[in-house]
PDB file of N, CA and C in Angstrom:
ATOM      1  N   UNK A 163       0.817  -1.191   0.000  1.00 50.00           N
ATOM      2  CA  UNK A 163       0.000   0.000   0.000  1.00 50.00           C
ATOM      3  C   UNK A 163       0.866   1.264   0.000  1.00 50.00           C
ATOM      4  N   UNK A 164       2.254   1.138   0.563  1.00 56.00           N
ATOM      5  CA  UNK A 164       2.894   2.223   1.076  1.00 56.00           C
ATOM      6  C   UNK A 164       3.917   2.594  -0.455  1.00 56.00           C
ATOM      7  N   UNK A 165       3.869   1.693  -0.828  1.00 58.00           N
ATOM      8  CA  UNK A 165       4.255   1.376  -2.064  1.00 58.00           C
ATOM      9  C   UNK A 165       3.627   2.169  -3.426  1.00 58.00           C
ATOM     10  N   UNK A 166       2.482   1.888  -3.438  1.00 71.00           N
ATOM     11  CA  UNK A 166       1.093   2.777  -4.399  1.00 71.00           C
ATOM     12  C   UNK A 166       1.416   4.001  -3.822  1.00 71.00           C
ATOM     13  N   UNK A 167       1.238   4.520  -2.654  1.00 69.00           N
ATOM     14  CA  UNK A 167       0.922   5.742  -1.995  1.00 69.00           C
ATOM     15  C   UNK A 167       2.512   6.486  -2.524  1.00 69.00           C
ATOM     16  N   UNK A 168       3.326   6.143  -2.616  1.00 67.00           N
ATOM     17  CA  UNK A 168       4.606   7.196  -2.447  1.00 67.00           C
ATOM     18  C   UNK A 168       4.906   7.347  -4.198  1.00 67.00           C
ATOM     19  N   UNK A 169       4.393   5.921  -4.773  1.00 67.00           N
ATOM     20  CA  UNK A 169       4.408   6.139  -6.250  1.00 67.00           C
ATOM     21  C   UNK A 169       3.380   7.293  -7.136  1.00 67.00           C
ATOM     22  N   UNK A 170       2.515   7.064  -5.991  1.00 67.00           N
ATOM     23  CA  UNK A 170       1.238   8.291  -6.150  1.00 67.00           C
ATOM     24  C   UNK A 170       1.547   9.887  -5.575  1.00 67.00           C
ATOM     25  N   UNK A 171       2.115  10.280  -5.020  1.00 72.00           N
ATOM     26  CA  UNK A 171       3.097  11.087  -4.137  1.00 72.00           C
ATOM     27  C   UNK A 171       3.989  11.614  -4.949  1.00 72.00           C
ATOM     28  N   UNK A 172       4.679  10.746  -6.012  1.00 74.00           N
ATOM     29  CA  UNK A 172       6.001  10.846  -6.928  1.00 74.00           C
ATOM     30  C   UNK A 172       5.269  11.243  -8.414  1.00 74.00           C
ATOM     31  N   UNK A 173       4.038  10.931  -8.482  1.00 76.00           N
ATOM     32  CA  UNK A 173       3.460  11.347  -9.954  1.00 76.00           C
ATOM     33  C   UNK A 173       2.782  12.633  -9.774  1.00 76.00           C
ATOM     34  N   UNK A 174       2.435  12.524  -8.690  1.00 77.00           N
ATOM     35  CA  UNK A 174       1.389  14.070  -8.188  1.00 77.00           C
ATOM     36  C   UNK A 174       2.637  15.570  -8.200  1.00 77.00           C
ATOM     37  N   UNK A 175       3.640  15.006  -8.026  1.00 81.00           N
ATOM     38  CA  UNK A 175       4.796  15.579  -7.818  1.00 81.00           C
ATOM     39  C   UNK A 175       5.151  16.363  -9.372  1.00 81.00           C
ATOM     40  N   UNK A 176       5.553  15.313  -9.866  1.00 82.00           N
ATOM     41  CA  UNK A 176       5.647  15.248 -11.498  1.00 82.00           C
ATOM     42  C   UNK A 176       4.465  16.200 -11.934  1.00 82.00           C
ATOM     43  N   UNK A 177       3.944  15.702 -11.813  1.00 81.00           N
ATOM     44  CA  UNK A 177       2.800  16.738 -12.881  1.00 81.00           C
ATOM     45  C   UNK A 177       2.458  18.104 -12.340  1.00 81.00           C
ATOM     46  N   UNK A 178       3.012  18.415 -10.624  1.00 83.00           N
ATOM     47  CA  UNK A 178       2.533  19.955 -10.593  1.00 83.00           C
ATOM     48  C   UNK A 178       4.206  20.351 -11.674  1.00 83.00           C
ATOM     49  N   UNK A 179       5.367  20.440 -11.407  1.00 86.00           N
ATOM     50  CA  UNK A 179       6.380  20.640 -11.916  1.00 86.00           C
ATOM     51  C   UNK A 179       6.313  20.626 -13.956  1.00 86.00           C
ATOM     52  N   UNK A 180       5.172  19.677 -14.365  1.00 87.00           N
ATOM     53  CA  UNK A 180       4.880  20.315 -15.832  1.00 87.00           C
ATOM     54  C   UNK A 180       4.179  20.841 -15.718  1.00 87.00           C
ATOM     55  N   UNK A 181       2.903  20.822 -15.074  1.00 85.00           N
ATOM     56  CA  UNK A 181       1.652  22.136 -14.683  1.00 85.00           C
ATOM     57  C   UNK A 181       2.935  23.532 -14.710  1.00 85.00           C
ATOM     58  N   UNK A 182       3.897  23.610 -13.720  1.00 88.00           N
ATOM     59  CA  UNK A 182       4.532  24.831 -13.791  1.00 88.00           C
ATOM     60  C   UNK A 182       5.464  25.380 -15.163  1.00 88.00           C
ATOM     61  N   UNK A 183       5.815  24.237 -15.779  1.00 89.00           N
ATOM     62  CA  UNK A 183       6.493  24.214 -16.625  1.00 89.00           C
ATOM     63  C   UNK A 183       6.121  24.700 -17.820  1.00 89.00           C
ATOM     64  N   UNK A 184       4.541  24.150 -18.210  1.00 89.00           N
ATOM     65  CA  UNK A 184       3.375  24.290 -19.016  1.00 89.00           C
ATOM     66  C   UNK A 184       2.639  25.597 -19.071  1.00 89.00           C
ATOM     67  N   UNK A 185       2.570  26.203 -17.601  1.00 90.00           N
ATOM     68  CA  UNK A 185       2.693  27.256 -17.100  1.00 90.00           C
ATOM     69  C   UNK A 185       3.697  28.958 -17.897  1.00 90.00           C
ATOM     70  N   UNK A 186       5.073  28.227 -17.637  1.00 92.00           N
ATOM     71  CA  UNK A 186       6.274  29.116 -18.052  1.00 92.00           C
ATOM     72  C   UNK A 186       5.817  29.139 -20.030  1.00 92.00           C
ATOM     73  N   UNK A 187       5.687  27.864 -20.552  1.00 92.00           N
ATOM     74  CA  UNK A 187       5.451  27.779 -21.888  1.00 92.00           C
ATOM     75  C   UNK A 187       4.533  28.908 -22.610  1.00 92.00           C
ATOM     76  N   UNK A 188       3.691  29.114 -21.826  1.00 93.00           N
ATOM     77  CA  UNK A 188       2.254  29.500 -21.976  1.00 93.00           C
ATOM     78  C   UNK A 188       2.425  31.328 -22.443  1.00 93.00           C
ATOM     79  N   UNK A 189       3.439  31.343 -21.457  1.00 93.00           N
ATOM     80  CA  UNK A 189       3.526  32.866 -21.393  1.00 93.00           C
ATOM     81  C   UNK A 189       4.724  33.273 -23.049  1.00 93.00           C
ATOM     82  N   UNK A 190       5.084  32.623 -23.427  1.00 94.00           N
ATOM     83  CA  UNK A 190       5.612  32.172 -24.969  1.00 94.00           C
ATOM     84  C   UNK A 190       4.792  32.215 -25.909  1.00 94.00           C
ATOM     85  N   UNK A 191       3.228  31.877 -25.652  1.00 94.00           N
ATOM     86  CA  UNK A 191       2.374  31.299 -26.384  1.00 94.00           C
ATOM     87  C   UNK A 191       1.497  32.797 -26.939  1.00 94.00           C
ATOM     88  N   UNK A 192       1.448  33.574 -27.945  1.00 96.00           N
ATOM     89  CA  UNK A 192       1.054  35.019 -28.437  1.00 96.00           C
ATOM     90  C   UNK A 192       0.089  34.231 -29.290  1.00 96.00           C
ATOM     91  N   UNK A 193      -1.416  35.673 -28.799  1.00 96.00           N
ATOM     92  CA  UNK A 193      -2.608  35.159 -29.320  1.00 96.00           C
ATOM     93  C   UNK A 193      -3.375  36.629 -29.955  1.00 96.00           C
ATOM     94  N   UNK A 194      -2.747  36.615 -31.407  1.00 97.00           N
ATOM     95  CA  UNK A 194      -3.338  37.781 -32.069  1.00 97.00           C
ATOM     96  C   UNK A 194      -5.208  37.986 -32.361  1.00 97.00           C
ATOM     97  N   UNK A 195      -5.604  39.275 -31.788  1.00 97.00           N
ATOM     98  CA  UNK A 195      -6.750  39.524 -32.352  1.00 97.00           C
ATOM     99  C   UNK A 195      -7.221  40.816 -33.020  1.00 97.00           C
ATOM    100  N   UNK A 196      -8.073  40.868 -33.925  1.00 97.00           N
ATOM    101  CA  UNK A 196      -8.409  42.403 -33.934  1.00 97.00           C
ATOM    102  C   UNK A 196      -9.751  42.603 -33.826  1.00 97.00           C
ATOM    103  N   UNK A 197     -10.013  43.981 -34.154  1.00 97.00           N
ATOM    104  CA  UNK A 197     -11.355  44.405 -34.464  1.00 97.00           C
ATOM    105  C   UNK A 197     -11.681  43.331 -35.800  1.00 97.00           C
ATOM    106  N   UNK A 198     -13.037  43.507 -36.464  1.00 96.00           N
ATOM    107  CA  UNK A 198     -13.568  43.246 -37.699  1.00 96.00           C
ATOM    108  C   UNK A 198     -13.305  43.766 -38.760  1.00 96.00           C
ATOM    109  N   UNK A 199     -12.702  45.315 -38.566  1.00 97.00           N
ATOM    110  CA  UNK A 199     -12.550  46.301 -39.746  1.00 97.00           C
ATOM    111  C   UNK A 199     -11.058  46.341 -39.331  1.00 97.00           C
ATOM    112  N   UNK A 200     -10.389  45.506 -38.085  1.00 97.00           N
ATOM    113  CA  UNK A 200      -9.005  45.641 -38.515  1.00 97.00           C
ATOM    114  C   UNK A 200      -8.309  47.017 -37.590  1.00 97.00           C
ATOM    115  N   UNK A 201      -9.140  47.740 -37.083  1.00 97.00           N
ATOM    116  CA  UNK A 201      -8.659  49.200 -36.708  1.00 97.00           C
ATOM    117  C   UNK A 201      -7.725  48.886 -35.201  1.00 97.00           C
ATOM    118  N   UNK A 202      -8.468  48.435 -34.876  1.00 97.00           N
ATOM    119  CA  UNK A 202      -7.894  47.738 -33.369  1.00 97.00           C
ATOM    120  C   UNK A 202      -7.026  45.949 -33.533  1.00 97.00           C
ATOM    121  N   UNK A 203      -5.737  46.332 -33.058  1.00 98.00           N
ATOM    122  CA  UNK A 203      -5.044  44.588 -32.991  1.00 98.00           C
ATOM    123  C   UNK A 203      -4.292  44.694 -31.464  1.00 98.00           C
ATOM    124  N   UNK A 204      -4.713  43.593 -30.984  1.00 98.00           N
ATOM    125  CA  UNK A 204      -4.202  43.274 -30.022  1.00 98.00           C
ATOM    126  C   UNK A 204      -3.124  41.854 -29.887  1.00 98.00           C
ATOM    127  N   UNK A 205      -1.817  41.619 -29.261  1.00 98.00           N
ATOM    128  CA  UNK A 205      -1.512  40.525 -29.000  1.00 98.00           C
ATOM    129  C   UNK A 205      -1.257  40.581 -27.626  1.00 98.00           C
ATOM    130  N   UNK A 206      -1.561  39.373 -26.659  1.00 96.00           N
ATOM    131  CA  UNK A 206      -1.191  38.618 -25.521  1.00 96.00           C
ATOM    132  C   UNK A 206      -1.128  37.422 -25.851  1.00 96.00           C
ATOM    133  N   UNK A 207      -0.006  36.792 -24.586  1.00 95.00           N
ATOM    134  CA  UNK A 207       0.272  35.647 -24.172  1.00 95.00           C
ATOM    135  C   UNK A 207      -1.214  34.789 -23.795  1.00 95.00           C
ATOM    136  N   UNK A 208      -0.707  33.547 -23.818  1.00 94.00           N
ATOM    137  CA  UNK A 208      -1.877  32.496 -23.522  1.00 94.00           C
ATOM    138  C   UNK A 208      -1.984  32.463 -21.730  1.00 94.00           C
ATOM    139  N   UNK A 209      -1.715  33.264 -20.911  1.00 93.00           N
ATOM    140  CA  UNK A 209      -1.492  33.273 -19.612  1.00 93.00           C
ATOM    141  C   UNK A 209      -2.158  34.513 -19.576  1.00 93.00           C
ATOM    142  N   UNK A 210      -2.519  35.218 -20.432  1.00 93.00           N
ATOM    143  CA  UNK A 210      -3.423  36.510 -20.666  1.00 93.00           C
ATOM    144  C   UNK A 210      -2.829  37.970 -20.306  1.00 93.00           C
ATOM    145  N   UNK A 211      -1.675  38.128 -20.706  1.00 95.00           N
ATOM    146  CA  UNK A 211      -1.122  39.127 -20.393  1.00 95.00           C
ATOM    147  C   UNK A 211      -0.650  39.848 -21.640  1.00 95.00           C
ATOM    148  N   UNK A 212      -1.217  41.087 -21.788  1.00 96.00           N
ATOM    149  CA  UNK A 212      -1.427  42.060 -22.840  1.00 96.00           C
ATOM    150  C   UNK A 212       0.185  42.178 -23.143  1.00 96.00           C
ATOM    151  N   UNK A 213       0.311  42.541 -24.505  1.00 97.00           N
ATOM    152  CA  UNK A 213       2.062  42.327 -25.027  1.00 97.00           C
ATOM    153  C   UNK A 213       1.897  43.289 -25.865  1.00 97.00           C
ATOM    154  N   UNK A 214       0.495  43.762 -26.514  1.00 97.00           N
ATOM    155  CA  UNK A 214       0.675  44.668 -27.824  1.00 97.00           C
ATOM    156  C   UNK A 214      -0.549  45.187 -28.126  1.00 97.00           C
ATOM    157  N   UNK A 215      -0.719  46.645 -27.905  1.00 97.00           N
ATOM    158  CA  UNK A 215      -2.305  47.263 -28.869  1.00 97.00           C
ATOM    159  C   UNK A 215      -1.934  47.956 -29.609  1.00 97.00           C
ATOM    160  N   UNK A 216      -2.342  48.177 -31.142  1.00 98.00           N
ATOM    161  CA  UNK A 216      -2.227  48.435 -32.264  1.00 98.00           C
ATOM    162  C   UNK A 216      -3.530  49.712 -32.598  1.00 98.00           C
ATOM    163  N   UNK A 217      -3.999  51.072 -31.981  1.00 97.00           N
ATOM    164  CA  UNK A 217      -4.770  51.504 -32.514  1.00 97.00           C
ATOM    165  C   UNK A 217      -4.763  52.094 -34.086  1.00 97.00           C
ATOM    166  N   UNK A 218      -5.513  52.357 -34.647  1.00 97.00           N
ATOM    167  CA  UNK A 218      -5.685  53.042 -36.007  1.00 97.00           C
ATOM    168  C   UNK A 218      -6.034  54.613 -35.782  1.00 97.00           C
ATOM    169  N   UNK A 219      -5.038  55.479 -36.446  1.00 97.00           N
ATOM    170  CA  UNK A 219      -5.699  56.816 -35.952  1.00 97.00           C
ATOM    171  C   UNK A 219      -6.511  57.609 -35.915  1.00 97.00           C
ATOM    172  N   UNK A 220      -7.717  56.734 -37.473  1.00 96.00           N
ATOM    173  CA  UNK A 220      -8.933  57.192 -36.937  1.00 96.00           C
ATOM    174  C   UNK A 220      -9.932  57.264 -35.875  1.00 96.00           C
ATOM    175  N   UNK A 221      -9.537  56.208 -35.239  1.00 96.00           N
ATOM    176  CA  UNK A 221      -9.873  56.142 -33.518  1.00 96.00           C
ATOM    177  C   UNK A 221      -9.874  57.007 -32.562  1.00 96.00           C
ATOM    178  N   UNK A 222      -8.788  57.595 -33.044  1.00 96.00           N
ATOM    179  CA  UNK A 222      -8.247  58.652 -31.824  1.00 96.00           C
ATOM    180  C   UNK A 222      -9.068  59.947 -31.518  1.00 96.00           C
ATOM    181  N   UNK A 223     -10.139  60.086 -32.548  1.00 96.00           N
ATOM    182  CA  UNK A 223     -11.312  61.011 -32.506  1.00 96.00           C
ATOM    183  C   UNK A 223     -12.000  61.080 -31.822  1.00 96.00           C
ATOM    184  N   UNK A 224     -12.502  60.083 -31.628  1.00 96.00           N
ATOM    185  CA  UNK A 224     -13.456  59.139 -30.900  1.00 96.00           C
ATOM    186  C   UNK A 224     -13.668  58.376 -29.876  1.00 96.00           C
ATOM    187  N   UNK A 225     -13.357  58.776 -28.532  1.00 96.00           N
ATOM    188  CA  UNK A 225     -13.046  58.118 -27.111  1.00 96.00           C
ATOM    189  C   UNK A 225     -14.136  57.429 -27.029  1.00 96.00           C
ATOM    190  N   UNK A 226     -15.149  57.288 -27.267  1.00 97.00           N
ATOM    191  CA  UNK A 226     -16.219  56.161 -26.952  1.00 97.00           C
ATOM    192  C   UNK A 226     -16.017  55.287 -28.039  1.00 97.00           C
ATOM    193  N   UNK A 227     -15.968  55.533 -28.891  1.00 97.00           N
ATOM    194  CA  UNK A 227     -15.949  54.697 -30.414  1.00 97.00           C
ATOM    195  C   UNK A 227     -14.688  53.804 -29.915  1.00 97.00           C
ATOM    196  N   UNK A 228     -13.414  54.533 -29.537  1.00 97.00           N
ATOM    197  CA  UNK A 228     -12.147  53.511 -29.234  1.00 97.00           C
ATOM    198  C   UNK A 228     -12.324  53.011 -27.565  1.00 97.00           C
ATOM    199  N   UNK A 229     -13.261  53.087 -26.910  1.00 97.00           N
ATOM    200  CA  UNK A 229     -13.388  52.560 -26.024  1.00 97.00           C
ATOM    201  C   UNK A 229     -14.138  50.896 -26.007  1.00 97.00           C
ATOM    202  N   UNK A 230     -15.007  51.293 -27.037  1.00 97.00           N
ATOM    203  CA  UNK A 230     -15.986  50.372 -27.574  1.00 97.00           C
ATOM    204  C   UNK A 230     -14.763  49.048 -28.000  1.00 97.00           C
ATOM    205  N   UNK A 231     -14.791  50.013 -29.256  1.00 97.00           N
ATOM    206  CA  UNK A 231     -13.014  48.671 -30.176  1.00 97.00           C
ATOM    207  C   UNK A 231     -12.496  47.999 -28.855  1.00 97.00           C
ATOM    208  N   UNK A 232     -11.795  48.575 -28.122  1.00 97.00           N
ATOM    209  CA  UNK A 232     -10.598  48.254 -26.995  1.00 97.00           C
ATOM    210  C   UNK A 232     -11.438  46.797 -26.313  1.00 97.00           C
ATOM    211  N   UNK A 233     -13.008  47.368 -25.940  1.00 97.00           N
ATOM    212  CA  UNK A 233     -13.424  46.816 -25.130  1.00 97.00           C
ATOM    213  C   UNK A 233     -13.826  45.012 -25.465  1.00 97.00           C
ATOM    214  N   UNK A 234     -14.293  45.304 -26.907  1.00 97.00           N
ATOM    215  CA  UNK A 234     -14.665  43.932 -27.240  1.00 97.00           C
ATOM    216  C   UNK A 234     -13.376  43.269 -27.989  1.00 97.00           C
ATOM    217  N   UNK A 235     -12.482  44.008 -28.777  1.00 97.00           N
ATOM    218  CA  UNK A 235     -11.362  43.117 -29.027  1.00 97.00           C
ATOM    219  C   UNK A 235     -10.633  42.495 -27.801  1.00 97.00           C
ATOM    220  N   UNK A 236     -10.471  42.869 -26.716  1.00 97.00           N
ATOM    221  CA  UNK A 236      -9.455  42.826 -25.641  1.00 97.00           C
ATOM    222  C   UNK A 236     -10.784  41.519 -25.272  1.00 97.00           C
ATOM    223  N   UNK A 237     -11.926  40.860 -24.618  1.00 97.00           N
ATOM    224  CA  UNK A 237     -12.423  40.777 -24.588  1.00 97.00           C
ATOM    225  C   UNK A 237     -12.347  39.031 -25.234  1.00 97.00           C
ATOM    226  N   UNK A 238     -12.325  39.203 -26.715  1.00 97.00           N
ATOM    227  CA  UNK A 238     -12.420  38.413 -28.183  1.00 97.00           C
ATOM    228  C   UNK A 238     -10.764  37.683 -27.734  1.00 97.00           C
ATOM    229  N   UNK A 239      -9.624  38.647 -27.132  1.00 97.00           N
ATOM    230  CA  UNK A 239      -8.454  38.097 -27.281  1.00 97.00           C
ATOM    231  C   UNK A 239      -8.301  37.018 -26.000  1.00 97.00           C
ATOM    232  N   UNK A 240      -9.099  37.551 -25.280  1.00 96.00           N
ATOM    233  CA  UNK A 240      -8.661  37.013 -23.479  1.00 96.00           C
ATOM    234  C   UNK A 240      -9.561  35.868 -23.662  1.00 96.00           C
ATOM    235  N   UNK A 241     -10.842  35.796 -24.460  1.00 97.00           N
ATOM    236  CA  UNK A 241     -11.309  34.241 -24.334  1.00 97.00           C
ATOM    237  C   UNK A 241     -10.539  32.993 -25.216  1.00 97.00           C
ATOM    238  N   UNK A 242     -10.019  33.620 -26.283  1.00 96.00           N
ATOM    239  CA  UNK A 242      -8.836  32.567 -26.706  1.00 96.00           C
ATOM    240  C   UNK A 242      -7.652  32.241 -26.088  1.00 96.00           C
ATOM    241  N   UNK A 243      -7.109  33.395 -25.129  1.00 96.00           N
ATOM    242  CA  UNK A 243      -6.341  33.153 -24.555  1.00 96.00           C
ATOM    243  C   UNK A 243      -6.407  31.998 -23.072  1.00 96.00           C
ATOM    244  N   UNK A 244      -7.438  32.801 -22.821  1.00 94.00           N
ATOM    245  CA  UNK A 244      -7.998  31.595 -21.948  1.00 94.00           C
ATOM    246  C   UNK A 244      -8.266  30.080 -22.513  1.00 94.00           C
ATOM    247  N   UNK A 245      -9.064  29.569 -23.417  1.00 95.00           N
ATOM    248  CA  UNK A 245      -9.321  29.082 -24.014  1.00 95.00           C
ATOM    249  C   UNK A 245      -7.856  27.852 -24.496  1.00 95.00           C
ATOM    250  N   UNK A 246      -6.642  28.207 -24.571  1.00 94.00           N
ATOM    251  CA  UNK A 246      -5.861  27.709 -24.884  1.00 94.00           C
ATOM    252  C   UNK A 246      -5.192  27.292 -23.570  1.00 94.00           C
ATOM    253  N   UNK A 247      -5.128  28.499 -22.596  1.00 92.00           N
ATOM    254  CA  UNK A 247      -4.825  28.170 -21.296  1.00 92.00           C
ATOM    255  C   UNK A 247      -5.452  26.950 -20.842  1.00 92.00           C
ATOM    256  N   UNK A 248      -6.490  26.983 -20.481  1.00 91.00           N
ATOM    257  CA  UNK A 248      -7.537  25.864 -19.899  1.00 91.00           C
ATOM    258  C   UNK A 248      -7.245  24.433 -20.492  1.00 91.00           C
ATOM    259  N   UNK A 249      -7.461  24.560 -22.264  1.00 91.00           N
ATOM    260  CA  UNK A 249      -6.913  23.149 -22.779  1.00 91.00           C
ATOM    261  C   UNK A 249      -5.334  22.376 -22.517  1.00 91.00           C
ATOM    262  N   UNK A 250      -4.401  23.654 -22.541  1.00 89.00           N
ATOM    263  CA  UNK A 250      -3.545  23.037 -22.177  1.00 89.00           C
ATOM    264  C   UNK A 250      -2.851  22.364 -20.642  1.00 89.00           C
ATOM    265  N   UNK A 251      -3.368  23.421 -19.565  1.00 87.00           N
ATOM    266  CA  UNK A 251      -3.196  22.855 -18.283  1.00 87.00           C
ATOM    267  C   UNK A 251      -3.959  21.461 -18.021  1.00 87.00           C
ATOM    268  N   UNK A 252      -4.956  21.335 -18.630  1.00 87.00           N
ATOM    269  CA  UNK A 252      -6.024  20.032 -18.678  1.00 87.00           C
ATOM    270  C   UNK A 252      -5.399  18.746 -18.883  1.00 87.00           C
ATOM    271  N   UNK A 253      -4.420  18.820 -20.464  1.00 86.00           N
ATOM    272  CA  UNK A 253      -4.314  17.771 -20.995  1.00 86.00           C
ATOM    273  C   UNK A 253      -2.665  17.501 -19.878  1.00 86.00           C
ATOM    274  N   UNK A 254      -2.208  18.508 -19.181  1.00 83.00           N
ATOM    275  CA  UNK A 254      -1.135  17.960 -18.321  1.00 83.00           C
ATOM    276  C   UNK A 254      -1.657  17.658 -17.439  1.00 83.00           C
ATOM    277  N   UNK A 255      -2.654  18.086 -16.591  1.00 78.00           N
ATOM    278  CA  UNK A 255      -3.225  17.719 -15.161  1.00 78.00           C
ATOM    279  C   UNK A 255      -3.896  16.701 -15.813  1.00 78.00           C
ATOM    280  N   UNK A 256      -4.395  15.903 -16.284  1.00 78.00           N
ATOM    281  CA  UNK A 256      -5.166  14.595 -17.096  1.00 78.00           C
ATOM    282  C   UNK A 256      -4.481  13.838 -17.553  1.00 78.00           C
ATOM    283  N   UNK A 257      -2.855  14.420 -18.060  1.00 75.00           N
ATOM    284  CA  UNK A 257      -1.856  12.683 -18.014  1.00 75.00           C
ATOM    285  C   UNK A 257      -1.439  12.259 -16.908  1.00 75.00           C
ATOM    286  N   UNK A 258      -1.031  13.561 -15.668  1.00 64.00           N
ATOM    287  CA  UNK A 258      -0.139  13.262 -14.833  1.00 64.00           C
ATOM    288  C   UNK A 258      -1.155  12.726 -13.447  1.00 64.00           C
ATOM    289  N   UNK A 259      -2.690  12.732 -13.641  1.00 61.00           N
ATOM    290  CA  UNK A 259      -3.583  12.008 -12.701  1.00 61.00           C
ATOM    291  C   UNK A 259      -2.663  10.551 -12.135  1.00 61.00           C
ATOM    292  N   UNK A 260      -3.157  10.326 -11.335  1.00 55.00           N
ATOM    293  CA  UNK A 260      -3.100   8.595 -11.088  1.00 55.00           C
ATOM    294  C   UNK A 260      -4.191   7.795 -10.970  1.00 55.00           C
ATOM    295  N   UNK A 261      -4.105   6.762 -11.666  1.00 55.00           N
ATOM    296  CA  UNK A 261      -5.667   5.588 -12.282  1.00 55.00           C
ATOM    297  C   UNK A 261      -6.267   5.669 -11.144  1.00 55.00           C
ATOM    298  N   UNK A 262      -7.103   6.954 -10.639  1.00 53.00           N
ATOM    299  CA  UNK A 262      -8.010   6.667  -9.430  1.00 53.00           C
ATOM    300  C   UNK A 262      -9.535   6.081 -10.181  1.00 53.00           C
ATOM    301  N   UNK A 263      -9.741   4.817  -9.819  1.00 54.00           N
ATOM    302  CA  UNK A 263     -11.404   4.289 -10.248  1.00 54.00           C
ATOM    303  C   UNK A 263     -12.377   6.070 -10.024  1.00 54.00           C
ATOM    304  N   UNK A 264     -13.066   6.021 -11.115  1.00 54.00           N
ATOM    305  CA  UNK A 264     -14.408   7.126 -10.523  1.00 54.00           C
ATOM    306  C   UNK A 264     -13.694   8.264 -11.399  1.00 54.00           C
ATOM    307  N   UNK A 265     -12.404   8.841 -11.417  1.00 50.00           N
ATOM    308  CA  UNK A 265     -11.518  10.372 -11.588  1.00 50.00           C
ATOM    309  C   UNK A 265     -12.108  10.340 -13.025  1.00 50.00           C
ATOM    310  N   UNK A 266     -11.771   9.724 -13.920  1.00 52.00           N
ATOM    311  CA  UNK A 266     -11.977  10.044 -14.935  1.00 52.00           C
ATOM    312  C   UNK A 266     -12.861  11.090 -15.547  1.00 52.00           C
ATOM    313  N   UNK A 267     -13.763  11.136 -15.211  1.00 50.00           N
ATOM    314  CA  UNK A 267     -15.079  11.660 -15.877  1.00 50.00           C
ATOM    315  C   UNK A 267     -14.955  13.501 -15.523  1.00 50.00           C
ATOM    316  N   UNK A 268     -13.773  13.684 -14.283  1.00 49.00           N
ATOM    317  CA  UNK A 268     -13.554  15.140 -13.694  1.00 49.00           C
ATOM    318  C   UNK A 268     -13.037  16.108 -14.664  1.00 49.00           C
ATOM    319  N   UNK A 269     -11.792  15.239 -15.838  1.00 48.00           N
ATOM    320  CA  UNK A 269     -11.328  16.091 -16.556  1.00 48.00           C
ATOM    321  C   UNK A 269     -11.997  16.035 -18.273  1.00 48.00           C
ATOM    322  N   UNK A 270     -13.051  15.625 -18.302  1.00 46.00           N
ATOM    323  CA  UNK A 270     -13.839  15.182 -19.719  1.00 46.00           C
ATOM    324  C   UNK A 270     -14.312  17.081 -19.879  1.00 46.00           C
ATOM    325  N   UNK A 271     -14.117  17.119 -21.277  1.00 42.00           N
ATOM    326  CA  UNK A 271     -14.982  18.143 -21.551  1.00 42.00           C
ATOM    327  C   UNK A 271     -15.693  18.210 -21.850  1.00 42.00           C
TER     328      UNK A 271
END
């Protein structure tokens, strides 16, 4: 038993250390978006941290109009970013599990 338990101990181990690792990757990982017409581009990391806004200077007229852009591109970028986040911490926290009967069904999408 003590045997299972420390081997279980040693994998739980393992997988926060690629969780962190997967983690560090992530912030590597650039997730371009723009407006529809293009006026607004944004890039961030897959850890969701803004790296780049691109306004157009017809914008600059227009503080509600570029508030608007800012609001739903930034918005459009952070759910992909998320989005990639989530899948990828998943598929490491879901190899590095241990065969608990029942677990399975926790990390299904």
């Amino acid at each position: 038993m003590f045997g299972d338990l420390m081997g279980m101990m040693g994998k739980l181990k393992e997988t926060q250390q690629k969780v962190a690792a997967t983690k560090k990757r992530l912030d590597t990982v650039l997730v371009d978006e723009q407006s529809n017409d293009g006026l607004v581009k944004i890039t961030l990391t897959a850890n969701r941290t803004v790296k780049s806004i691109a306004i157009d200077d017809s914008l600059l007229e227009d503080k509600e109009q570029l508030e608007d852009y800012l609001i739903v591109t930034l918005n459009k970028a952070i759910e992909k970013a998320a989005a990639i986040n989530e899948a990828e911490l998943a598929a490491v926290a879901k190899e590095g599990m241990p065969n608990i009967p029942g677990m399975d069904g926790l990390f299904q999408q």
